[in-house]
CSV table of C-alpha atoms in Angstrom, one decimal:
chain,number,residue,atom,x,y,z
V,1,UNK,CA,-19.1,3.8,-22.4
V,2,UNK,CA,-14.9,3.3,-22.7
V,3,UNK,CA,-14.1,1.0,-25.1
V,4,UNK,CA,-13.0,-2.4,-23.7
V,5,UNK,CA,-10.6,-3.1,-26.1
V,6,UNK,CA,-8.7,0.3,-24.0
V,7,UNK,CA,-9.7,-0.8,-20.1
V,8,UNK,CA,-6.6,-1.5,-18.4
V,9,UNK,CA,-5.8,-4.0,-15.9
V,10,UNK,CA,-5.8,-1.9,-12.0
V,11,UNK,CA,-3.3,-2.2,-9.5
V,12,UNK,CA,-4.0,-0.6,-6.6
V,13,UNK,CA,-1.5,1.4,-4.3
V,14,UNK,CA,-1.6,3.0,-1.3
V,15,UNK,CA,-0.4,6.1,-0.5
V,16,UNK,CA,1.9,7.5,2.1
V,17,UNK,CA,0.8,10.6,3.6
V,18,UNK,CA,3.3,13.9,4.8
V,19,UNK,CA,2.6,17.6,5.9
V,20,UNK,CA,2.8,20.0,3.8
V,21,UNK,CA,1.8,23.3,5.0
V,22,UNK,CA,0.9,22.0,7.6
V,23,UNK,CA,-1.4,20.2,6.3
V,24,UNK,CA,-1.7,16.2,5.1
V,25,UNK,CA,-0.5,15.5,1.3
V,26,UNK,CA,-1.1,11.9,0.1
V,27,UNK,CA,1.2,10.9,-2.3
V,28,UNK,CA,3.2,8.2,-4.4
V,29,UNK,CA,6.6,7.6,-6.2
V,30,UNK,CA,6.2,8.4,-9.6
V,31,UNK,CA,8.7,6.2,-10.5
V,32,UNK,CA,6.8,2.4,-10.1
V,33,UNK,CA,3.5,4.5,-11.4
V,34,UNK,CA,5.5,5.1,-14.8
V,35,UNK,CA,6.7,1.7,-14.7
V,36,UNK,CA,2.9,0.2,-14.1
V,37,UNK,CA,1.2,2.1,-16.5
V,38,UNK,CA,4.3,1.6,-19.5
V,39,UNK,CA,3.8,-1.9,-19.3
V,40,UNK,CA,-0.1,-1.9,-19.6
V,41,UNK,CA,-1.8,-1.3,-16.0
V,42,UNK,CA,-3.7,1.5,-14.2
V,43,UNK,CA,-2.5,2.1,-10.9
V,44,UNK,CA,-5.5,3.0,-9.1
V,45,UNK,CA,-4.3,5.3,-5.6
V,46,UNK,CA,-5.7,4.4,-2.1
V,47,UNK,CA,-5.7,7.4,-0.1
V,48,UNK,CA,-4.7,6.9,3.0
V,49,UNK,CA,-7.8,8.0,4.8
V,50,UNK,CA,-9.5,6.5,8.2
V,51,UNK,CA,-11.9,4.3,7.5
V,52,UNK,CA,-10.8,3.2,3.9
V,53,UNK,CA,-10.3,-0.3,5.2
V,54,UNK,CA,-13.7,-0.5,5.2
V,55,UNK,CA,-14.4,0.5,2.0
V,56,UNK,CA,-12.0,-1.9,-0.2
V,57,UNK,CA,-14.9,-3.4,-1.8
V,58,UNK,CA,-15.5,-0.1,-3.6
V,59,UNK,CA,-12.3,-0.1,-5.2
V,60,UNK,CA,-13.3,-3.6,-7.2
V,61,UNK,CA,-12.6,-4.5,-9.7
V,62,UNK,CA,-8.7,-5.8,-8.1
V,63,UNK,CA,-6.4,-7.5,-10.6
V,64,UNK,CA,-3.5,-6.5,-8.1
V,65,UNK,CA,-1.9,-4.9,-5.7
V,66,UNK,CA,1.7,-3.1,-4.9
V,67,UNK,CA,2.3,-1.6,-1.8
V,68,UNK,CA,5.5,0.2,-1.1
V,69,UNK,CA,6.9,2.9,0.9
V,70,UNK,CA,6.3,4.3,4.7
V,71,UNK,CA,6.8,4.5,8.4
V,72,UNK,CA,7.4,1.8,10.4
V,73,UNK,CA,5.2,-1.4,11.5
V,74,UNK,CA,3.2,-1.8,14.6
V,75,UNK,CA,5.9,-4.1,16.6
V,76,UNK,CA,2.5,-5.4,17.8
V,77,UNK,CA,1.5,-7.2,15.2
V,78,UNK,CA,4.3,-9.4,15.1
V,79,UNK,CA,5.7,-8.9,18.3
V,80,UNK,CA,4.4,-10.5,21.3
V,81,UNK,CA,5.4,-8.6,23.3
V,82,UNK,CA,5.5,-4.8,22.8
V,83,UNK,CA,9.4,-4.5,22.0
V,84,UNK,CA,12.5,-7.1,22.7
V,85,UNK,CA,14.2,-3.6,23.2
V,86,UNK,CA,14.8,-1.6,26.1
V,87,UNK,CA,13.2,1.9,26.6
V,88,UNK,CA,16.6,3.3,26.0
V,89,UNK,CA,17.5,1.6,22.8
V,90,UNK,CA,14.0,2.5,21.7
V,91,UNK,CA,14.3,6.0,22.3
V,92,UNK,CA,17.8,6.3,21.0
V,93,UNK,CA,16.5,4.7,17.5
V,94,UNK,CA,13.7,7.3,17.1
V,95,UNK,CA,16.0,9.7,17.7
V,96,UNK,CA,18.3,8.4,15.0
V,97,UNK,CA,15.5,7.6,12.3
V,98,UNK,CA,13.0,10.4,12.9
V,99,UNK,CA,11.6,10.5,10.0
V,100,UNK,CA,10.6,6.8,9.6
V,101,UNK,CA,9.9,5.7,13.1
V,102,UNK,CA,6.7,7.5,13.5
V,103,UNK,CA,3.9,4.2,13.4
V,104,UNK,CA,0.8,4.7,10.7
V,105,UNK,CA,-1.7,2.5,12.6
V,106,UNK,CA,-4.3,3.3,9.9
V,107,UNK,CA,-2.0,3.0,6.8
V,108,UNK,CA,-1.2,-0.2,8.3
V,109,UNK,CA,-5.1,-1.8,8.6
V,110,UNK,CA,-5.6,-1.2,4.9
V,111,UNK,CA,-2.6,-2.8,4.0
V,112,UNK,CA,-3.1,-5.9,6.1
V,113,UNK,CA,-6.5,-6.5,4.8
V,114,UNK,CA,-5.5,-5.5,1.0
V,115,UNK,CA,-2.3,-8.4,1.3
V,116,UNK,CA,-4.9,-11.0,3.2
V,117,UNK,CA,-7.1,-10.1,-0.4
V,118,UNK,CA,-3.8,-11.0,-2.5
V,119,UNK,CA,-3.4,-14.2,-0.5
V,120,UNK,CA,-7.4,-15.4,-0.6
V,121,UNK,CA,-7.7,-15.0,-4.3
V,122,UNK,CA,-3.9,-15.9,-5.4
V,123,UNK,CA,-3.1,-12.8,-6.9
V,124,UNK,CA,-0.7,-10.5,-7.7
V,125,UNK,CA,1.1,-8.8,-5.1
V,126,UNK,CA,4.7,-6.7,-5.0
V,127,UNK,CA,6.1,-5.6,-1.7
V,128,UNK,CA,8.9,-2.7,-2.1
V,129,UNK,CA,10.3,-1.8,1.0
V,130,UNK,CA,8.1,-1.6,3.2
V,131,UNK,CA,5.5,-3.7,1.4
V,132,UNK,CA,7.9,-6.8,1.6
V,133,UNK,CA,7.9,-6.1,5.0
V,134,UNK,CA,4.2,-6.3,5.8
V,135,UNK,CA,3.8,-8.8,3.9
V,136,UNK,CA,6.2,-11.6,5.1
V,137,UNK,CA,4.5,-9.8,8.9
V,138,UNK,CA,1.1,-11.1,7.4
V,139,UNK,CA,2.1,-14.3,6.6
V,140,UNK,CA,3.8,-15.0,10.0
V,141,UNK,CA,7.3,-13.5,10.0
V,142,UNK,CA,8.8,-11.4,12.1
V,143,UNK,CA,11.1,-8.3,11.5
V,144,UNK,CA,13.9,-6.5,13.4
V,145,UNK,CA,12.5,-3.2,14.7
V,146,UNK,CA,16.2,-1.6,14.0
V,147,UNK,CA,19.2,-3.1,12.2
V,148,UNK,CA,21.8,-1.5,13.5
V,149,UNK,CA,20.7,-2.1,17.3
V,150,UNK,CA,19.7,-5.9,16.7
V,151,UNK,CA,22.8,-7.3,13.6
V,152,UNK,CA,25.3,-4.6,13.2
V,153,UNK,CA,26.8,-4.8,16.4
V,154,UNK,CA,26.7,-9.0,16.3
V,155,UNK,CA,29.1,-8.9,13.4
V,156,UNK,CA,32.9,-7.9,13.1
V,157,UNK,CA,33.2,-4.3,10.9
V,158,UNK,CA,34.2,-6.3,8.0
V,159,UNK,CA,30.7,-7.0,8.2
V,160,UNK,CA,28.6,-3.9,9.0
V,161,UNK,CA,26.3,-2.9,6.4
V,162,UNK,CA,24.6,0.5,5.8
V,163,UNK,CA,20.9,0.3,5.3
V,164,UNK,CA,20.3,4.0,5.2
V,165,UNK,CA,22.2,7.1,4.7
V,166,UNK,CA,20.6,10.2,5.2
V,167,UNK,CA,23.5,12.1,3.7
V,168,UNK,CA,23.5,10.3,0.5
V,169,UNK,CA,19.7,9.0,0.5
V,170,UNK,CA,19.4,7.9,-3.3
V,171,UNK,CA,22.9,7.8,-4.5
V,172,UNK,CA,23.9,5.1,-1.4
V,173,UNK,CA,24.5,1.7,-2.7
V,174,UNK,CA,24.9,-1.3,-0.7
V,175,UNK,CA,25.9,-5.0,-1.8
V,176,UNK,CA,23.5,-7.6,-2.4
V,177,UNK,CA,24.1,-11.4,-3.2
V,178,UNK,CA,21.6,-13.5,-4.9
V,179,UNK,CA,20.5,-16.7,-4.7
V,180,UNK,CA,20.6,-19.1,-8.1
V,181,UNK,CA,17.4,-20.4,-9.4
V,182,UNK,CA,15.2,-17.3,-8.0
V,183,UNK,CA,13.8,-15.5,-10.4
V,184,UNK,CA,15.4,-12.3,-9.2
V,185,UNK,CA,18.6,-14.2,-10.7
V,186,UNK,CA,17.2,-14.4,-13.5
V,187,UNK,CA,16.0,-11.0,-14.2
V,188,UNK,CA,19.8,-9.3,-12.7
V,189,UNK,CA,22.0,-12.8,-14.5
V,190,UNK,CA,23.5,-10.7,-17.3
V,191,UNK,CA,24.7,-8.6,-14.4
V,192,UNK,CA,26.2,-10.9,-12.2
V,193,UNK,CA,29.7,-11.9,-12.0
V,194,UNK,CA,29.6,-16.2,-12.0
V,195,UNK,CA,31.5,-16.4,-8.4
V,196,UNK,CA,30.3,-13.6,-6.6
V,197,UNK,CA,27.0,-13.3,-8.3
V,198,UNK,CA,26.4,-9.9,-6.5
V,199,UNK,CA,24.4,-6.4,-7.2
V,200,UNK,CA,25.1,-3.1,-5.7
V,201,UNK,CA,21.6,-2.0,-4.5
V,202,UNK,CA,20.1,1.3,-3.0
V,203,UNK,CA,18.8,1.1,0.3
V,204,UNK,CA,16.1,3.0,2.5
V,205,UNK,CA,15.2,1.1,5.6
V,206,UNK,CA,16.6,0.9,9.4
V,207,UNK,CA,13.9,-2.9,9.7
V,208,UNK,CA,14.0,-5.8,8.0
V,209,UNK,CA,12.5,-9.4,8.1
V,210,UNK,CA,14.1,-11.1,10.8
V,211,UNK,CA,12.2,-14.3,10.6
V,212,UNK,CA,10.9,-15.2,7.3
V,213,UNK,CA,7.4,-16.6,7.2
V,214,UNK,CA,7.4,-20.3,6.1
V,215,UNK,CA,5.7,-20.0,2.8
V,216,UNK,CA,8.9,-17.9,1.2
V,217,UNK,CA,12.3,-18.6,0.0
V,218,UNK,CA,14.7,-15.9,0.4
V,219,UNK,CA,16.1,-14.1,-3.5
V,220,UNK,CA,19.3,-12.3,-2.0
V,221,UNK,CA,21.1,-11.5,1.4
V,222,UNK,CA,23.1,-8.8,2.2
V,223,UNK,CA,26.9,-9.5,4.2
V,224,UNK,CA,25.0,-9.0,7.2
V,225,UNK,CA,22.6,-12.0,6.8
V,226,UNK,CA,19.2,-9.7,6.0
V,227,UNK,CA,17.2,-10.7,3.8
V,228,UNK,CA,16.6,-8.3,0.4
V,229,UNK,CA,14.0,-10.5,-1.4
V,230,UNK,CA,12.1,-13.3,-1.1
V,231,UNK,CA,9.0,-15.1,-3.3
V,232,UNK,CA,6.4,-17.8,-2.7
V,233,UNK,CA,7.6,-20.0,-5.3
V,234,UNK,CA,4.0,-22.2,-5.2
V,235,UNK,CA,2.6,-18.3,-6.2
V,236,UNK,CA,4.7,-17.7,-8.8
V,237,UNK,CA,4.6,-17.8,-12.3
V,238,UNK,CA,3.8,-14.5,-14.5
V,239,UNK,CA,2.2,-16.5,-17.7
V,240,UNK,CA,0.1,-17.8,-15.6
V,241,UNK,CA,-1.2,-14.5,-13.2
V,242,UNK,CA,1.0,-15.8,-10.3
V,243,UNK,CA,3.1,-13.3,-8.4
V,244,UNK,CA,3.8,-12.7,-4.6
V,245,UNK,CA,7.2,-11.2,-3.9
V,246,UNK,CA,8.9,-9.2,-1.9
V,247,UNK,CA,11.9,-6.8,-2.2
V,248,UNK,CA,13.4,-5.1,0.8
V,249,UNK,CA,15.1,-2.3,-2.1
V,250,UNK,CA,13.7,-0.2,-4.5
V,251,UNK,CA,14.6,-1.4,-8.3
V,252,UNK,CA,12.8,1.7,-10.2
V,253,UNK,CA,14.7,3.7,-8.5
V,254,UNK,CA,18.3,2.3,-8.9
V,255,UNK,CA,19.1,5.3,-11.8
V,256,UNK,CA,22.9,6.4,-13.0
V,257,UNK,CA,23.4,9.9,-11.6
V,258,UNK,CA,21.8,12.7,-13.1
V,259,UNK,CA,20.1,10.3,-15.8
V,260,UNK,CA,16.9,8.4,-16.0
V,261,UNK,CA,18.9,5.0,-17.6
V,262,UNK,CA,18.6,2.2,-14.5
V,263,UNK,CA,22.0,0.8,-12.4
V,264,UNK,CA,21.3,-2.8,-14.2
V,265,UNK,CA,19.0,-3.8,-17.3
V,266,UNK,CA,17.3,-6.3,-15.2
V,267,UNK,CA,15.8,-3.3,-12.9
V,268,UNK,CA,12.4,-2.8,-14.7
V,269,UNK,CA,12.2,-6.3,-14.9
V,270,UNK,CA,10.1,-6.6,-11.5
V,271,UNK,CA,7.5,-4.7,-12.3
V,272,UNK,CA,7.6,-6.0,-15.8
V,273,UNK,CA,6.6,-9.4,-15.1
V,274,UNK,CA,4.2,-8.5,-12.1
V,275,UNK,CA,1.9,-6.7,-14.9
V,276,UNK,CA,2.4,-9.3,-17.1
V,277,UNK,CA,1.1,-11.9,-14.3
V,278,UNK,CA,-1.6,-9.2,-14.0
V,279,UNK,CA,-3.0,-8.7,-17.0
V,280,UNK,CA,-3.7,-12.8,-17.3
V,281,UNK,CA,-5.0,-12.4,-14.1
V,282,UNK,CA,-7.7,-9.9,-15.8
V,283,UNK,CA,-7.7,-11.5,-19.0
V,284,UNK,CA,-8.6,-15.1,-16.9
V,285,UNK,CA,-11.4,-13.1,-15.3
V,286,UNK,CA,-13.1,-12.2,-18.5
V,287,UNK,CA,-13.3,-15.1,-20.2
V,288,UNK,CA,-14.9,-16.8,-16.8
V,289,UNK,CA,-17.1,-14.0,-16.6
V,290,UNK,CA,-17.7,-14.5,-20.6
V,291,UNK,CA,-18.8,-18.3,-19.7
V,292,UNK,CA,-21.2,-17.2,-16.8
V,293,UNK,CA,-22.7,-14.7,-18.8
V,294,UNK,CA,-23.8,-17.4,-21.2
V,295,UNK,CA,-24.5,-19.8,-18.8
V,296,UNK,CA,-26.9,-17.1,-16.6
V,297,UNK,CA,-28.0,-16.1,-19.8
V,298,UNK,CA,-28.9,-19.7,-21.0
V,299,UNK,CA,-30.6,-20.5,-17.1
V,300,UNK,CA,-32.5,-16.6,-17.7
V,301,UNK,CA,-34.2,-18.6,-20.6
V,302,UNK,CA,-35.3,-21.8,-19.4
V,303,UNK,CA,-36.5,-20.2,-16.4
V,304,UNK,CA,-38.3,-17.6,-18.8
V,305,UNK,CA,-39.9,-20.3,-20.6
V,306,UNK,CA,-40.8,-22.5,-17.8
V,307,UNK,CA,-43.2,-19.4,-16.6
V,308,UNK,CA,-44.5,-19.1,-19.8
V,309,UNK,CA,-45.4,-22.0,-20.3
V,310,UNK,CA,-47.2,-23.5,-17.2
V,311,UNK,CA,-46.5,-21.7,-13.8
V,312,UNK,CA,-49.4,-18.9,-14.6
V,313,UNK,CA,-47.3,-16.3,-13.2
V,314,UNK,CA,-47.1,-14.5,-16.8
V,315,UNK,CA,-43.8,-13.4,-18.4
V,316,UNK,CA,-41.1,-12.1,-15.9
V,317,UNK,CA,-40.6,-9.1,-17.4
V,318,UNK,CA,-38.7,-7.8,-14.4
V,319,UNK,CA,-35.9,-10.1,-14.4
V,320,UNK,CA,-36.0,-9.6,-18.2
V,321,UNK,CA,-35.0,-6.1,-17.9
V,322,UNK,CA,-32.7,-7.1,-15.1
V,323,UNK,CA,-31.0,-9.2,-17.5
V,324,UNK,CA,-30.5,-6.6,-20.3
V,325,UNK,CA,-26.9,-5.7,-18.5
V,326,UNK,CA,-25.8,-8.9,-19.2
V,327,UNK,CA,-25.0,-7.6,-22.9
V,328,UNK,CA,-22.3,-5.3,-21.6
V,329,UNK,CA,-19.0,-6.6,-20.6
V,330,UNK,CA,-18.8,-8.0,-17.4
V,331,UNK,CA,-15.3,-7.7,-16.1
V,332,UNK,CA,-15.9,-4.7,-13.4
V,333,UNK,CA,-18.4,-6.8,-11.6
V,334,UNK,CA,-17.5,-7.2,-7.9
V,335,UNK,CA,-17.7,-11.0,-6.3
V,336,UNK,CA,-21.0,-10.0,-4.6
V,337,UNK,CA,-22.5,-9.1,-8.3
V,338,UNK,CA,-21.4,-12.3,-9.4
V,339,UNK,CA,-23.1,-14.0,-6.7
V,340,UNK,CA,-26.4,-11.8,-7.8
V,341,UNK,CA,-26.0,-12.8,-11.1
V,342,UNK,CA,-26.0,-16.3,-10.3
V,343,UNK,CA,-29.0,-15.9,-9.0
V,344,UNK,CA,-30.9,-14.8,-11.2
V,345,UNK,CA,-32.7,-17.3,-12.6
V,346,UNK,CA,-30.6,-20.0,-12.4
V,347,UNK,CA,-31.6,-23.9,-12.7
V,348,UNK,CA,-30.8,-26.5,-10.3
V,349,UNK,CA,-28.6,-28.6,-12.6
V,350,UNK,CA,-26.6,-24.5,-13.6
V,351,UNK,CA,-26.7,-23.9,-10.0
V,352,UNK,CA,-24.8,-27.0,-8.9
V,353,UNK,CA,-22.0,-27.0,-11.8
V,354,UNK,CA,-21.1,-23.5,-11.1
V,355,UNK,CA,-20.6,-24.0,-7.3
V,356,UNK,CA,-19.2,-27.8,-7.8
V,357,UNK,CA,-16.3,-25.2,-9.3
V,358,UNK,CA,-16.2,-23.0,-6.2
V,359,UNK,CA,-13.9,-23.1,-3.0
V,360,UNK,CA,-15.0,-23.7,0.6
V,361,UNK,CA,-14.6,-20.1,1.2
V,362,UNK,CA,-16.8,-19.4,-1.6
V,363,UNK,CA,-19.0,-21.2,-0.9
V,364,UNK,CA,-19.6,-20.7,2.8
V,365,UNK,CA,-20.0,-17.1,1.7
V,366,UNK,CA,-22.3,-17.9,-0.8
V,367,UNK,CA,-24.2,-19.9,2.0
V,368,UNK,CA,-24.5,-16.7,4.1
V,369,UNK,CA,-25.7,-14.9,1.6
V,370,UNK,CA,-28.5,-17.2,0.4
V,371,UNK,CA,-29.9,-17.5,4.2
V,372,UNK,CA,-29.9,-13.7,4.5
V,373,UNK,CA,-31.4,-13.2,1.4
V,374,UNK,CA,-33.9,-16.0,1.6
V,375,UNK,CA,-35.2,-14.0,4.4
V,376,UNK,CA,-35.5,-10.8,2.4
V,377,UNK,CA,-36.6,-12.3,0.0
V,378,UNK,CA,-39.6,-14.1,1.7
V,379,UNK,CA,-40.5,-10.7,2.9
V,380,UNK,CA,-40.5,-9.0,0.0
V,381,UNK,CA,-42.2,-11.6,-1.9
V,382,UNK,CA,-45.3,-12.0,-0.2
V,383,UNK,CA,-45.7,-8.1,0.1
V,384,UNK,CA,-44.7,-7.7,-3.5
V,385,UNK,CA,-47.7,-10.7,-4.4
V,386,UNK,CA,-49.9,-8.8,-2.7
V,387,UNK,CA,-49.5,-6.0,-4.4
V,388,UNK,CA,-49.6,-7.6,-7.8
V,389,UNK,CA,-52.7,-9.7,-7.5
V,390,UNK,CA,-54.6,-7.1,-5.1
V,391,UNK,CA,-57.3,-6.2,-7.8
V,392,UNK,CA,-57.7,-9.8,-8.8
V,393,UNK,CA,-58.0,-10.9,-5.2
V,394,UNK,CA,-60.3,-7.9,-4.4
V,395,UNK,CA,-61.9,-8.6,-7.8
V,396,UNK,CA,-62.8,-12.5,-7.3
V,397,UNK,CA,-63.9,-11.2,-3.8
V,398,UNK,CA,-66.4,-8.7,-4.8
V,399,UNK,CA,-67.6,-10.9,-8.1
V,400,UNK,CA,-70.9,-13.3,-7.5
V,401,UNK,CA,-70.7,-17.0,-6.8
């Protein structure tokens, strides 16, 4: 068994997939993964395999997620219609962006469900790139399926910005302003000039949000009017595990030439405080975990003792050595254990102060579960009788009056 006192927080990532003689490679950017594990996480790699969706309950425990990189977004999701674009300009961008235009229907289902996780339980989620993109898409925005086709050509050359150069893909820098208060200000403000308060950023992208969703407040714009970052400011505060955010460019990789030092101290700061929000968001889960323990432990007791001592059922030695796994730490059991645990044995008056603490959501799934269950266990109880007190039964039966 690892030592708890080394288990990391996890992050999990998923990973953008490429052929490579000529067959698919899965990979990620080692840059953010040397960022997430220096500052005390384990980034834990979703492959980007069909039917993974369905299996994001096997990946628990989730203390956070950052999704970055890939190919465009199904215009469907937040189109409603297929494209505001003609067949021409359509066919005229795929030709221009090759590379990116391509749509990854199932990269796109796991990401959706895996942000809709981050936004159930209020917990950490970075968008890079791509993953700012799908998430503002999630939470109702919109975003222009090409720049160039839908801004650049609305605004006088003075204007015109270039998202994405092909020729000079990581050295191309583009300019950035941010907005005061936000806390990428604070992370670049040592940077900043005080009247232009402007950044030189890289950039890798031909979409962008176009209409933000309600619940965010942009972080910076470039000339064009696009939006580069946003944030949920109700969701956001890193000393206490909140952090959604999204950046449309890619901080861990703004290096100098030739050189691994970053364009701007305030670079590593994302992902900085996103692990710091995470590892309270673990930390938090522990030490409720820690009081359940006791309190299931406490309820394991009374219940014990109430058979003992005048149900005539004898000593539930079963749940007993059910219960022995509530000496080992806790903090990798999924919501669904939890739920078992909270069954086991627990009082009426344990029962109702642990789900007087509990969301609707929570507990309408808690609710489901019991009616299932109660049918189960109905089942299984009578056979399971049975097959206890068979001898006794067939025993009393086959004893004289």
């Amino acid at each position: 068994m690892v030592a708890n006192s080394v288990v990391k927080p996890r992050v999990l990532i998923v990973s953008r997939r490429t052929v490579r003689k000529n067959k698919f490679v899965d990979f990620v950017g080692e840059y953010r993964l040397d960022l997430i594990v220096g500052y005390g996480a384990v980034p834990v790699i979703v492959p980007r395999v069909s039917g993974v969706d369905k299996l994001l309950e096997s990946f628990e425990p989730i203390h956070g997620v950052l999704l970055c990189e890939g190919e465009d977004i199904d215009p469907s999701l937040y189109e409603k219609e297929t494209s505001s674009l003609s067949s021409e300009e359509l066919e005229e961008i795929k030709k221009r962006h090759a590379s990116d235009t391509a749509i990854d229907k199932e990269k796109g289902l796991i990401e959706l469900k895996l942000v809709k996780i981050c936004l159930e339980r209020n917990m950490p989620y970075l968008g890079i790139c791509r993953g700012s993109q799908i998430l503002n898409v999630a939470c109702g925005g919109t975003l222009h399926q090409d720049i160039d086709t839908e801004i650049s050509k609305e605004f006088p050359d003075g204007h015109n910005v270039t998202h994405i150069n092909y020729e000079d893909y990581d050295g191309h820098r583009h300019v950035i302003k941010v907005v005061d208060g936000t806390p990428l200000h604070h992370w670049f403000k040592d940077s900043l000039e005080k009247e232009s308060v402007e950044i030189l950023v890289n950039s890798y992208h031909h979409q962008g949000v176009k209409r933000i969703a309600q619940r965010f407040v942009p972080m910076a714009f470039s000339p064009d009017g696009l939006v580069e970052g946003f944030y949920d400011p109700n969701a956001y505060n890193p000393q206490e595990g909140k952090f959604i955010m999204g950046l449309q460019f890619h901080p861990e990789r703004m290096r100098l030439e030739n050189s691994q030092e970053f364009d701007y101290p305030g670079c590593s700061s994302t992902y900085q405080e996103f692990v710091k929000a995470i590892i309270f968001i673990r930390r938090s889960l522990k030490v409720l975990l820690e009081k359940k323990r006791k309190l299931i432990g406490r309820s394991l007791s009374l219940t014990r003792d109430g058979y003992t001592s005048g149900c005539g059922l004898g000593p539930l030695k079963e749940y007993e050595h059910e219960a022995e796994f509530l000496k080992y730490d806790t903090s990798s059991f999924s919501t669904q254990q939890e739920f078992r645990l909270m069954e086991m044995g627990a009082t009426e008056m344990v029962a109702r102060n642990v789900m007087g603490k509990m969301s609707v959501q929570q507990l309408g799934t808690l609710l489901s579960f019991h009616r299932v269950m109660g049918l189960i266990c109905q089942e299984m109880l009578e056979t399971t009788l049975w097959q206890c007190h068979r001898p006794l039964i067939l025993s009393c039966q086959l004893s004289p009056p």
